Coordinates of C-alpha atoms in Angstrom, one line a residue:
X14 CA 73.1 -106.6 52.5
X15 CA 75.4 -108.8 49.7
X16 CA 74.5 -111.6 51.0
X17 CA 71.3 -111.8 50.6
X18 CA 71.2 -110.9 47.6
X19 CA 72.4 -114.6 46.6
X20 CA 68.4 -115.0 46.8
X21 CA 69.0 -113.9 42.7
X22 CA 70.3 -117.9 42.8
X23 CA 67.4 -119.7 44.3
X24 CA 65.1 -117.5 42.0
X25 CA 66.7 -118.8 39.3
X26 CA 66.4 -122.4 40.3
X27 CA 62.8 -121.7 41.4
X28 CA 62.0 -119.9 38.1
X29 CA 63.2 -123.5 35.9
X30 CA 61.1 -125.6 38.4
X31 CA 58.3 -123.9 38.9
X32 CA 57.8 -121.5 36.0
X33 CA 60.0 -123.7 33.1
X34 CA 61.6 -120.5 32.4
X35 CA 64.7 -121.7 30.3
X36 CA 67.9 -119.6 30.4
X37 CA 70.0 -119.1 27.2
X38 CA 73.6 -119.5 27.9
X39 CA 74.4 -115.4 27.5
X40 CA 71.8 -115.5 30.6
X41 CA 72.9 -117.8 32.9
X42 CA 76.9 -116.2 32.1
X43 CA 75.1 -112.4 32.4
X44 CA 73.9 -114.3 36.1
X45 CA 77.0 -115.8 37.2
X46 CA 79.1 -112.6 36.2
X47 CA 76.7 -110.9 38.4
X48 CA 76.5 -113.8 41.1
X49 CA 80.1 -114.7 41.6
X50 CA 81.1 -110.7 43.4
X51 CA 78.2 -111.1 45.8
X52 CA 79.4 -114.7 47.0
X53 CA 82.9 -113.2 47.1
X54 CA 82.0 -109.9 49.4
X55 CA 79.9 -112.4 51.2
X56 CA 82.8 -114.6 52.2
X57 CA 85.2 -112.1 53.0
X58 CA 82.0 -110.5 55.8
X59 CA 82.1 -114.3 56.8
X60 CA 85.9 -114.6 57.7
X61 CA 86.0 -111.2 58.6
X62 CA 83.6 -112.5 61.4
X63 CA 81.0 -109.8 60.0
X64 CA 78.5 -112.9 59.6
X65 CA 78.2 -115.9 61.9
X66 CA 76.9 -119.1 61.8
X67 CA 73.7 -118.4 63.3
X68 CA 73.0 -115.5 61.0
X69 CA 74.5 -116.6 58.0
X70 CA 71.1 -119.8 58.5
X71 CA 68.8 -116.9 59.2
X72 CA 70.1 -115.3 56.0
X73 CA 69.6 -118.5 54.4
X74 CA 66.0 -119.3 55.2
X75 CA 65.3 -115.2 54.6
X76 CA 66.7 -116.0 50.9
X77 CA 64.6 -119.2 49.9
X78 CA 61.4 -117.1 51.4
X79 CA 62.4 -114.1 49.2
X80 CA 63.3 -116.5 46.2
X81 CA 59.6 -118.1 46.6
X82 CA 57.9 -114.4 47.1
X83 CA 59.3 -113.2 43.7
X84 CA 58.3 -116.7 42.0
X85 CA 54.6 -116.1 43.8
X86 CA 54.9 -112.1 42.7
X87 CA 55.2 -113.4 39.1
X88 CA 52.2 -115.9 39.3
X89 CA 49.7 -113.4 41.1
X90 CA 51.1 -110.5 38.6
X91 CA 50.1 -112.5 35.6
X92 CA 46.7 -112.3 37.0
X93 CA 46.0 -108.9 38.3
X94 CA 46.8 -105.9 37.8
X95 CA 50.1 -104.3 39.3
X96 CA 48.4 -101.0 41.2
X97 CA 46.3 -103.6 42.6
X98 CA 48.5 -105.7 43.9
X99 CA 50.9 -103.4 45.2
X100 CA 48.5 -101.5 47.3
X101 CA 47.2 -105.0 48.4
X102 CA 50.5 -106.5 49.7
X103 CA 51.1 -102.8 51.3
X104 CA 47.9 -102.7 53.3
X105 CA 48.9 -106.6 54.5
X106 CA 52.3 -105.5 55.1
X107 CA 51.7 -102.3 57.2
X108 CA 49.3 -104.5 59.1
X109 CA 52.0 -107.1 59.9
X110 CA 54.4 -104.7 61.0
X111 CA 52.0 -103.2 63.3
X112 CA 50.8 -106.2 64.8
X113 CA 54.4 -107.5 65.0
X114 CA 55.6 -104.2 66.3
X115 CA 52.7 -104.2 69.5
X116 CA 53.3 -108.3 70.1
X117 CA 56.4 -108.5 70.1
X118 CA 58.6 -105.1 70.3
X119 CA 58.2 -102.3 73.4
X120 CA 58.3 -99.5 70.8
X121 CA 55.0 -97.8 69.9
X122 CA 53.6 -95.5 67.9
X123 CA 53.3 -91.5 69.6
X124 CA 53.5 -88.4 69.0
X125 CA 56.8 -87.5 69.8
X126 CA 58.2 -90.7 68.0
X127 CA 55.9 -89.2 64.6
X128 CA 57.8 -85.8 64.9
X129 CA 61.3 -86.8 65.2
X130 CA 60.8 -89.4 62.6
X131 CA 58.2 -88.4 60.1
X132 CA 60.1 -86.5 57.5
X133 CA 62.9 -90.1 57.5
X134 CA 59.6 -92.2 57.1
X135 CA 58.0 -90.1 54.9
X136 CA 61.2 -90.2 52.7
X137 CA 61.8 -93.8 52.9
X138 CA 58.1 -94.5 51.9
X139 CA 58.5 -92.4 48.6
X140 CA 61.4 -94.3 47.7
X141 CA 60.3 -97.4 48.6
X142 CA 57.1 -96.9 46.7
X143 CA 58.9 -95.8 43.7
X144 CA 61.3 -99.1 43.8
X145 CA 58.4 -101.3 44.7
X146 CA 56.3 -100.2 41.6
X147 CA 59.7 -100.9 39.5
X148 CA 60.0 -104.1 40.8
X149 CA 56.7 -105.5 40.3
X150 CA 56.2 -103.9 36.3
X151 CA 59.4 -105.4 35.9
X152 CA 58.7 -109.0 37.3
X153 CA 55.0 -108.5 36.0
X154 CA 56.3 -108.4 32.2
X155 CA 55.4 -111.9 30.7
X156 CA 59.2 -111.8 28.4
X157 CA 61.0 -110.9 31.5
X158 CA 63.3 -113.7 33.5
X159 CA 62.5 -113.5 37.5
X160 CA 65.7 -114.7 37.7
X161 CA 67.3 -111.9 35.3
X162 CA 65.3 -109.3 37.2
X163 CA 66.3 -110.7 40.7
X164 CA 70.0 -110.5 39.5
X165 CA 69.6 -107.0 38.3
X166 CA 68.1 -105.7 41.8
X167 CA 70.5 -107.9 43.5
X168 CA 73.6 -105.1 41.9
X169 CA 71.8 -102.5 43.6
X170 CA 74.5 -104.2 46.8
X171 CA 77.7 -102.6 44.8
X172 CA 75.9 -99.1 45.4
X173 CA 74.6 -99.7 49.0
X174 CA 77.6 -101.1 50.0
X175 CA 79.7 -98.2 48.5
X176 CA 77.7 -95.4 50.1
X177 CA 76.8 -97.2 53.6
X178 CA 80.3 -98.7 53.7
X179 CA 81.8 -95.3 53.2
X180 CA 79.2 -93.4 55.7
X181 CA 79.7 -96.1 58.3
X182 CA 83.0 -96.1 57.7
X183 CA 83.5 -99.9 56.7
X184 CA 86.5 -101.8 56.1
X185 CA 87.4 -102.7 52.5
X186 CA 84.7 -100.6 51.0
X187 CA 86.6 -99.4 48.2
X188 CA 87.5 -103.2 47.3
X189 CA 83.7 -104.8 48.0
X190 CA 82.1 -102.0 46.4
X191 CA 84.8 -102.6 43.3
X192 CA 84.1 -106.2 43.3

C-alpha cells in the first residue's frame, strides 16, 4: 500500500502541467514531508523482497494512471455535480468489474457466495461510499490543490500499515507506522 501512495508525486506534477496549479513553498514542504516516509517504507519493502521489479513496474503504471484519474476527476467535477459524477462512476465500475470477473476469472457470483460474503461486502461498500464522497467533494473544491488532496489521502497508508501490519503480523510494522 505505501508504494501506491506515491501517486501523489504524479498528481502534483500533472496538476502543475495540465491545470497550471502552483504550490507555495509551505505547501511544497508539507507534501515533501508527507511523501518522504512513503518513499522510505517503499524502499524497505523493495529491499526486503516484499516487492519485486515486475510488480514495481505494474505499480508505476498504476501510479501514473491513478494520478491522471485524479486530474480528470478535478476537470470533470468543475462542470458536473458531485453526486451525479459519483453515481455515474460507480455504475461504470460495476459494469467493468462484472465484465472483467466473467471474462478473465473463474469466480462467479452465486447464492452461496452472497450468503458468505454479503455482510462484509455491504460493510466495505458503505465505507468505500463514504470515502469516495469525501474524496470527490475535496477534489471538486476549486480552492483545493489536487496534489495536497492526494497527499492527505495518501497519509491513510500510516493507519493501513499499522492496522493491517498488526493484523497480518507484518515485520517492522511499528517502525513503518512511525515513519
